[in-house]
Short mmCIF file of C-alpha atoms in Angstrom, two decimals:
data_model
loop_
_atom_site.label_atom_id
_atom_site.label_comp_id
_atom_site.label_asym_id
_atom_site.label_seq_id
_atom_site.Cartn_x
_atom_site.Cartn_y
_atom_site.Cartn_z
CA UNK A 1 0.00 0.00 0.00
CA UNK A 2 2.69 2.27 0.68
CA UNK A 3 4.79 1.98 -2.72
CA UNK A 4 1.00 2.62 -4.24
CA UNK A 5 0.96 5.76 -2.39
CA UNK A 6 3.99 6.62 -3.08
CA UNK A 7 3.80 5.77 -6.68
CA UNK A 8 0.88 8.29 -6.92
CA UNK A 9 2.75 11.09 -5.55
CA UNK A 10 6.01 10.28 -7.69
CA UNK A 11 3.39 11.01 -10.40
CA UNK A 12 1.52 14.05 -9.69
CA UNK A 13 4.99 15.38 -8.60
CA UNK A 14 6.66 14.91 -11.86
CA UNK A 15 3.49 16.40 -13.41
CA UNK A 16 3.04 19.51 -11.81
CA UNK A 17 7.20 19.80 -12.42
CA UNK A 18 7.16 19.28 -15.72
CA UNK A 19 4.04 21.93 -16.84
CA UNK A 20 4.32 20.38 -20.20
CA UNK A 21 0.75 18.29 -19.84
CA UNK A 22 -3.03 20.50 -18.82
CA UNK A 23 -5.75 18.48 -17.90
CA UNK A 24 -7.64 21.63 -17.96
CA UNK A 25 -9.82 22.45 -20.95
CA UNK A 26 -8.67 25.35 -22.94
CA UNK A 27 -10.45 28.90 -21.88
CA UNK A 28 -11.69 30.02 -25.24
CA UNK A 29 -12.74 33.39 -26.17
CA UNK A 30 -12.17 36.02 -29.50
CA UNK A 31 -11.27 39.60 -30.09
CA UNK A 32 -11.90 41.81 -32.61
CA UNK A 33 -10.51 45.19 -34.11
CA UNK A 34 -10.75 47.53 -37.34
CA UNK A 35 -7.90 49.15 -38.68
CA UNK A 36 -8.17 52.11 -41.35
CA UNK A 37 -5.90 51.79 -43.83
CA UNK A 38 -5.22 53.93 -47.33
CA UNK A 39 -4.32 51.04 -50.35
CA UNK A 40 -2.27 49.51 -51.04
CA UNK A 41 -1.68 47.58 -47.95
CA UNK A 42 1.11 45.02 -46.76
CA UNK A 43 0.00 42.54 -44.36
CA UNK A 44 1.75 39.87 -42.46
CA UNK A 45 -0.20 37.04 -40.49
CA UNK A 46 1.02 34.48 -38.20
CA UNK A 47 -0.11 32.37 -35.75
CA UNK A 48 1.64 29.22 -34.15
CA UNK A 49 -1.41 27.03 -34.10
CA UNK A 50 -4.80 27.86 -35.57
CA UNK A 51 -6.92 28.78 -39.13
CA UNK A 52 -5.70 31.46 -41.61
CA UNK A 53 -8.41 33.23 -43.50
CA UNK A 54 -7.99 36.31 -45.35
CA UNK A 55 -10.24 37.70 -48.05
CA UNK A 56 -11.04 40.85 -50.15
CA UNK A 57 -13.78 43.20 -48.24
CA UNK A 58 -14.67 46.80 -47.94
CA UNK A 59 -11.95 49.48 -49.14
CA UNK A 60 -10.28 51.40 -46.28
CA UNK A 61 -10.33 48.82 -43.65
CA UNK A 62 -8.72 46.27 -42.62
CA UNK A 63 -11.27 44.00 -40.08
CA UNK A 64 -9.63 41.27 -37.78
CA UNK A 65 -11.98 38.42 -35.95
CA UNK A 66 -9.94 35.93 -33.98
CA UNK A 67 -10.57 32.68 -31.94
CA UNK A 68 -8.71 31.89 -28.89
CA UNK A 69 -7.75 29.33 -27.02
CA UNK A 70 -5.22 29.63 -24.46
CA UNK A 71 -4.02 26.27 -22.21
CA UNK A 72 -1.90 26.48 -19.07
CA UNK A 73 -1.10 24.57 -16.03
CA UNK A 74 -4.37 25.55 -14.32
CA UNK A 75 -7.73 26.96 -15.27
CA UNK A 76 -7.11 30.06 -14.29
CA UNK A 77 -4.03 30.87 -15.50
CA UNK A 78 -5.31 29.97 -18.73
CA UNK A 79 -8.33 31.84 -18.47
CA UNK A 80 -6.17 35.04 -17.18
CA UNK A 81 -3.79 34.58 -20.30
CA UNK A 82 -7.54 34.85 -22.31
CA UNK A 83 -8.25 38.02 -20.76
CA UNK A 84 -4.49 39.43 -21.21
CA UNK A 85 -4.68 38.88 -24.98
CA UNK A 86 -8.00 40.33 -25.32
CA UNK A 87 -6.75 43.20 -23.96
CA UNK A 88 -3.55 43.96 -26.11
CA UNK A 89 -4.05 41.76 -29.09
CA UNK A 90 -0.66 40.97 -31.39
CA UNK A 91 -1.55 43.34 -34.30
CA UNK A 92 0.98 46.29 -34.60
CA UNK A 93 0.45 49.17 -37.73
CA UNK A 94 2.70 51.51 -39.39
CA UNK A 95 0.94 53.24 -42.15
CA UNK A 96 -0.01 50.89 -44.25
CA UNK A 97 1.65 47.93 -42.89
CA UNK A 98 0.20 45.80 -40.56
CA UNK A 99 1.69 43.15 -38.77
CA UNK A 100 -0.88 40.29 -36.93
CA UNK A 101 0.56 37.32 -34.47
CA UNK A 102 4.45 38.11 -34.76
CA UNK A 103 5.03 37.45 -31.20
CA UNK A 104 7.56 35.74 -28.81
CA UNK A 105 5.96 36.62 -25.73
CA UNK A 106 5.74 33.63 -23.26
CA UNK A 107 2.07 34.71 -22.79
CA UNK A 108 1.56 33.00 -26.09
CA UNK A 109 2.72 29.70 -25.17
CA UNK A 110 0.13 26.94 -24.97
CA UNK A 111 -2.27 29.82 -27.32
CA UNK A 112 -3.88 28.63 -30.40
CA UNK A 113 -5.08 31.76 -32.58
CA UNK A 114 -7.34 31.39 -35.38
CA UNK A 115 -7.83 34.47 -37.62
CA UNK A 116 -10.63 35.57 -39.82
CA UNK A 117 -9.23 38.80 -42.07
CA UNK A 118 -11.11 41.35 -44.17
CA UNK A 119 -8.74 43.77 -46.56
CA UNK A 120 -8.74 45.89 -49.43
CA UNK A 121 -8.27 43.68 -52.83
CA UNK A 122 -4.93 46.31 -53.20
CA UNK A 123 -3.56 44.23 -50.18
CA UNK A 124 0.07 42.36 -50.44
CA UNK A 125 -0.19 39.34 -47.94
CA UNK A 126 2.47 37.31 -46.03
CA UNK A 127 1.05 34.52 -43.57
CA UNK A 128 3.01 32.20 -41.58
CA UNK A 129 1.22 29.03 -39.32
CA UNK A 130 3.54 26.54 -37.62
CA UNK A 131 -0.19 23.86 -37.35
CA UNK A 132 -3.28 25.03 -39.59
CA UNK A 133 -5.18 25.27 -42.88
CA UNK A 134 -5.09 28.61 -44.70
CA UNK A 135 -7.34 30.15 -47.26
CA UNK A 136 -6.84 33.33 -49.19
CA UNK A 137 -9.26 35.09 -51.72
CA UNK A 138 -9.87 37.76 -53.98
CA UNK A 139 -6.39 39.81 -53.63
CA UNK A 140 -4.90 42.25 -56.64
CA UNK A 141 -1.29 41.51 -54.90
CA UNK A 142 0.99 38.70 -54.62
CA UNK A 143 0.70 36.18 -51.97
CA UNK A 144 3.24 34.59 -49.58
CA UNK A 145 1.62 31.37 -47.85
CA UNK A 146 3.36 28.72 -45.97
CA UNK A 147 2.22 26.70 -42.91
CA UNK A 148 3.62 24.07 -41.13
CA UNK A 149 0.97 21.37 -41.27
CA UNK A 150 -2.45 22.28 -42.89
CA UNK A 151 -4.02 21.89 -46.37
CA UNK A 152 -3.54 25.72 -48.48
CA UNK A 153 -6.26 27.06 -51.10
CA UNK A 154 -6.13 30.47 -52.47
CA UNK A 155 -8.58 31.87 -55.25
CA UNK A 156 -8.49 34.53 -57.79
CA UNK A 157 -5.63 36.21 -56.86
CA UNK A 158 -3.97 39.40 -59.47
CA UNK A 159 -0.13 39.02 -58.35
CA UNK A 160 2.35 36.08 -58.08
CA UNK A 161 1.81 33.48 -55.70
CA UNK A 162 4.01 31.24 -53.30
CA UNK A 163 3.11 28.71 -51.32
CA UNK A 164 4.49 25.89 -48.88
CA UNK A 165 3.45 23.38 -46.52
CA UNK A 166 5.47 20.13 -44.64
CA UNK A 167 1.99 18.01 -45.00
CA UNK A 168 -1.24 18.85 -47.05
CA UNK A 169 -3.12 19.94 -49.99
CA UNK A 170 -2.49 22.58 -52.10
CA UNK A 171 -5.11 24.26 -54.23
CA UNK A 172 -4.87 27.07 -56.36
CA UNK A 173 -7.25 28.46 -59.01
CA UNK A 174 -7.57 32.12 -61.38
CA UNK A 175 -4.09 33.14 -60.71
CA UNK A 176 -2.88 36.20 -62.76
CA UNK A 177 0.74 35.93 -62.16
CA UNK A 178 3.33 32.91 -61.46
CA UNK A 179 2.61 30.10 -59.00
CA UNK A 180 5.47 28.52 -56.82
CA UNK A 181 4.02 26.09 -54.71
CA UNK A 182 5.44 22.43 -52.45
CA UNK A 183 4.28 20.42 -50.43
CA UNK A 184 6.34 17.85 -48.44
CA UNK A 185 3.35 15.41 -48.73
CA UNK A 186 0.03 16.34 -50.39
CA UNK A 187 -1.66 16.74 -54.04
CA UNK A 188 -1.39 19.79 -55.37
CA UNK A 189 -4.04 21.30 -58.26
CA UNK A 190 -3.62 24.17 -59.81
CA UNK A 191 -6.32 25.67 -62.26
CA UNK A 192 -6.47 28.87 -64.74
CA UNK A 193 -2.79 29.75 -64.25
CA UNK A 194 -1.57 32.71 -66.43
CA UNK A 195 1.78 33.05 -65.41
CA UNK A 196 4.67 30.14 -65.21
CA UNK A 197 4.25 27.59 -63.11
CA UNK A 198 6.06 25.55 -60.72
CA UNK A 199 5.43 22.37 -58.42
CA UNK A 200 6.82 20.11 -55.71
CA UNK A 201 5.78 17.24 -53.66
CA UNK A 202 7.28 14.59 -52.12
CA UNK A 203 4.19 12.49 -52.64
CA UNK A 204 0.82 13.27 -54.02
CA UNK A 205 -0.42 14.02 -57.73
CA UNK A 206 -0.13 16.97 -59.45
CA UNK A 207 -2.50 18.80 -61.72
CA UNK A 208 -1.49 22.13 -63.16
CA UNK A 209 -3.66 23.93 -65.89
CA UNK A 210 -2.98 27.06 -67.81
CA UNK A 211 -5.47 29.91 -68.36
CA UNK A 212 -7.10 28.85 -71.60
CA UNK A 213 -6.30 32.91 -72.41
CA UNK A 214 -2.67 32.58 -72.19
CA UNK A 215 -0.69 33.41 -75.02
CA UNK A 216 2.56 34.62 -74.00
CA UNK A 217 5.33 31.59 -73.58
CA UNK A 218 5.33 30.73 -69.89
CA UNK A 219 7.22 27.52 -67.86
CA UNK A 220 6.13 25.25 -66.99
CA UNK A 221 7.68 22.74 -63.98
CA UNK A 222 6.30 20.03 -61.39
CA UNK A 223 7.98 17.27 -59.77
CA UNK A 224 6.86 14.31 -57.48
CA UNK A 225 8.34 11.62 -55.90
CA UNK A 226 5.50 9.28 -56.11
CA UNK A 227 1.98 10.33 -58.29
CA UNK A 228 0.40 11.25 -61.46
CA UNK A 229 1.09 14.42 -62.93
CA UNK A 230 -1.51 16.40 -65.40
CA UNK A 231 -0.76 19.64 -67.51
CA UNK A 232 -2.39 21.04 -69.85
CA UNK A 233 -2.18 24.69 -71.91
CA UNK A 234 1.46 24.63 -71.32
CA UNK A 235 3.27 27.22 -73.76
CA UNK A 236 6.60 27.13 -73.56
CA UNK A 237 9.37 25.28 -71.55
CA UNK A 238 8.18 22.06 -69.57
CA UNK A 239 10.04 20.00 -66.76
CA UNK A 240 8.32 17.10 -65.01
CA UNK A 241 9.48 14.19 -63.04
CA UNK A 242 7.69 11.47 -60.94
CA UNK A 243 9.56 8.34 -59.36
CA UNK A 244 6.46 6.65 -59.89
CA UNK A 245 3.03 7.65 -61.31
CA UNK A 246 1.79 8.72 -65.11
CA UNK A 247 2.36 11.98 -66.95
CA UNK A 248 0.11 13.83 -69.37
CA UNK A 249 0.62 16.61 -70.92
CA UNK A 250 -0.81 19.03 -73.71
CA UNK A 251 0.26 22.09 -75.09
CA UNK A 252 2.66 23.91 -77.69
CA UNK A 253 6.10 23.21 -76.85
CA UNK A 254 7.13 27.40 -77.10
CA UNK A 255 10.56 25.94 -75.58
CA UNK A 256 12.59 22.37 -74.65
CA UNK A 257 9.92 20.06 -72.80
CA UNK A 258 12.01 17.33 -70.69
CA UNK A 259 9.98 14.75 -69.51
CA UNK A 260 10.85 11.68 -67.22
CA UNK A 261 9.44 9.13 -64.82
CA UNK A 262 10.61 5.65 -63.52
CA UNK A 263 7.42 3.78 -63.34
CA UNK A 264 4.54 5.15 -65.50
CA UNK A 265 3.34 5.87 -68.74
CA UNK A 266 3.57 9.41 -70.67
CA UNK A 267 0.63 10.71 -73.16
CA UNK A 268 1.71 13.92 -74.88
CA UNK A 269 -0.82 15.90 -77.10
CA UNK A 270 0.73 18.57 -79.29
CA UNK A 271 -1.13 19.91 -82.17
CA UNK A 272 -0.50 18.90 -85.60
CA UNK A 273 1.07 21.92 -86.87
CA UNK A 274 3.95 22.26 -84.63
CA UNK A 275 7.15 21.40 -85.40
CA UNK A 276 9.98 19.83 -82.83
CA UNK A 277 12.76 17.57 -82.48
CA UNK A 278 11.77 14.01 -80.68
CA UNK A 279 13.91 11.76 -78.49
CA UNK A 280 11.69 9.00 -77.05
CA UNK A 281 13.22 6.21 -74.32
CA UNK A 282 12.23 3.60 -72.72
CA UNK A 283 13.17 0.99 -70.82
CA UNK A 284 10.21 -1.25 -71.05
CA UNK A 285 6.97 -0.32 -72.61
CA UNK A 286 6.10 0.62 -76.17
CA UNK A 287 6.56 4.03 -78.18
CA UNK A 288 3.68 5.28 -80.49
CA UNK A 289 3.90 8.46 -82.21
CA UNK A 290 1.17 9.88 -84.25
CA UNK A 291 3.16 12.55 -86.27
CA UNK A 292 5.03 12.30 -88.78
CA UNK A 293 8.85 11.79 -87.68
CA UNK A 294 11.85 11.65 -89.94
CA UNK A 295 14.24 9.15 -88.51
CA UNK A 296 17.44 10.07 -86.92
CA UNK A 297 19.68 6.57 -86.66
CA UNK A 298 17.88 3.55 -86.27
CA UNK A 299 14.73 2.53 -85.20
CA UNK A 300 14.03 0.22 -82.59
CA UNK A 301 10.76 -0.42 -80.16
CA UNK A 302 12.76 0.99 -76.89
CA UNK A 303 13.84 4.68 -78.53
CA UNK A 304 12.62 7.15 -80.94
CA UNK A 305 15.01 9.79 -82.32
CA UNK A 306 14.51 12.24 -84.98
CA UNK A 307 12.69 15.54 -86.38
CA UNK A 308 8.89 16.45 -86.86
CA UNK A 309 7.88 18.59 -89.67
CA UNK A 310 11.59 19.69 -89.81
CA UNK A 311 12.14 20.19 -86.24
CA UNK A 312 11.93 22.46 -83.36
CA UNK A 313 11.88 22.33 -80.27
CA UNK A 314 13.37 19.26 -78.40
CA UNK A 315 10.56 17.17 -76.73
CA UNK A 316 12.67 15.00 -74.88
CA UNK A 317 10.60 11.78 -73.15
CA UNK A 318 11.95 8.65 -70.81
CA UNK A 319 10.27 6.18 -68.68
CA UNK A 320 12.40 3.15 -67.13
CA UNK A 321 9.04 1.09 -66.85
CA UNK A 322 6.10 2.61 -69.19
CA UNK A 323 4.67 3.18 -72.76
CA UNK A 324 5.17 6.60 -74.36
CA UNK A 325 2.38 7.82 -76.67
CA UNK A 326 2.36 11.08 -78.52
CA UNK A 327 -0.54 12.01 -80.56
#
């Protein structure tokens, strides 16, 4: 009976020592606050844990609705910690710049944030989560997005956009400028893109489709280490790589298109009027062309060398495991 006791109190001793573990609910709450602002605005958002949500609203104001949770060794303390950020929230302006959550306060420790944002469309945004799901909307500027863990999805945005996450989704759609986006694991789709393009996962499949507007020659790149990757409206240069998944692709090749993946098959579709030079490999798998190719070297079922309507640009194609069709 004694060791029991004192096993117990070994226990709760090393708990209330360590302060690392609350059995205490969190004490939840929100604040709120409007900002006048002239456009264009820059805004920076971060939080350590919590939501991201930013979209285009009235002209002239910039309105901020949080959610918080705040956790600490006792209910009270966390409940106090509530009140404190209430009080003073994190958002600091200068002009036209506006910071949100860029804090290292040991107040915040334990504090889960979620933010709900209203700005001006003229509005240039940074945000910044370590845990959370962001989505942005409706912004003339470029966008800056990364989070830790979440899934990202931004929508009809004027500028460039960039955009990162160690584990989720990425979508993306109406984009007037470039797209750089990765994703340690996660699919990534990307829709009416005007500007180059460029993709990363570690594992997940990638879709990436140009504005059907697009003239001007713009790159195209995307690269995963396990999934299918889908383009289409590409214009100019194209690089894409999977360790083990399918690629398909159409487009006019305004530039060198490179093309390679271990295990999978590749379907290009390039109209019939453009010209470019062809070297097709592969390891195991068939090669079917439906252009009209004049033969450089010999011809043989594994590779495909030679010129299209007089040649071009090189459309370069290998797959260690995989049929190549081009049609």
């Amino acid at each position: 009976m004694r060791l029991l006791r004192f096993g117990r109190f070994t226990a709760a001793t090393l708990l209330g020592l360590s302060g690392c573990v609350s059995v205490y609910p969190a004490a939840e709450g929100s604040f709120q606050r409007t900002l006048e602002v002239t456009a264009p605005i820059s805004l920076e958002v971060t939080t350590g844990s919590g939501k991201i949500e930013v979209r285009a609203g009235s002209p002239g104001v910039v309105k901020v609705y949080a959610i918080v949770k705040a956790r600490d060794d006792h209910r009270a303390a966390g409940e106090e910690k509530l009140r404190r950020i209430q009080a003073n929230p994190p958002i600091e302006q200068t002009g036209n710049t506006i910071r949100i959550g860029r804090t290292t306060e040991e107040i915040y420790r334990n504090v889960s944030i979620s933010y709900e944002i209203q700005v001006p469309e003229e509005t240039r945004l940074v945000t910044r989560s370590g845990s959370g799901s962001q989505r942005i909307e409706r912004l003339r500027d470029s966008v800056n997005a990364g989070t830790g863990s979440g899934s990202i999805a931004i929508f009809n945005i004027g500028g460039d956009v960039s955009a990162h996450t160690g584990s989720g989704s990425i979508q993306l759609d109406s984009v007037q400028g470039s797209i750089d986006v990765r994703t340690g694991s996660g699919s990534v789709k990307a829709a009416n893109i005007a500007g180059s393009a460029k993709a990363v996962t570690g594992s997940g499949n990638i879709s990436i489709a140009h504005a059907a507007k697009s003239t001007e020659f713009v790159d195209t790149e995307a690269h995963t280490g396990s999934g299918r990757i889908d383009f289409s409206g590409v214009t100019g240069s194209l690089r894409a790589s999977t360790g083990s998944g399918s690629i398909e692709a159409a487009g006019r090749p305004g530039s060198d298109w490179k093309i390679h993946t271990s295990s999978g098959s590749v379907t290009l579709v390039i109209p019939h009027d453009v010209p470019f030079d062809l070297n097709a490999r592969t390891g195991s798998g068939g090669i079917d062309v439906d252009h009209p190719v004049t033969l450089k070297g010999a011809l043989s079922r594994n590779q495909l060398t030679g010129k299209v309507r007089g040649g071009g640009m090189l459309v370069a194609v290998q797959t260690g495991s995989g049929s190549i069709s081009i049609r």
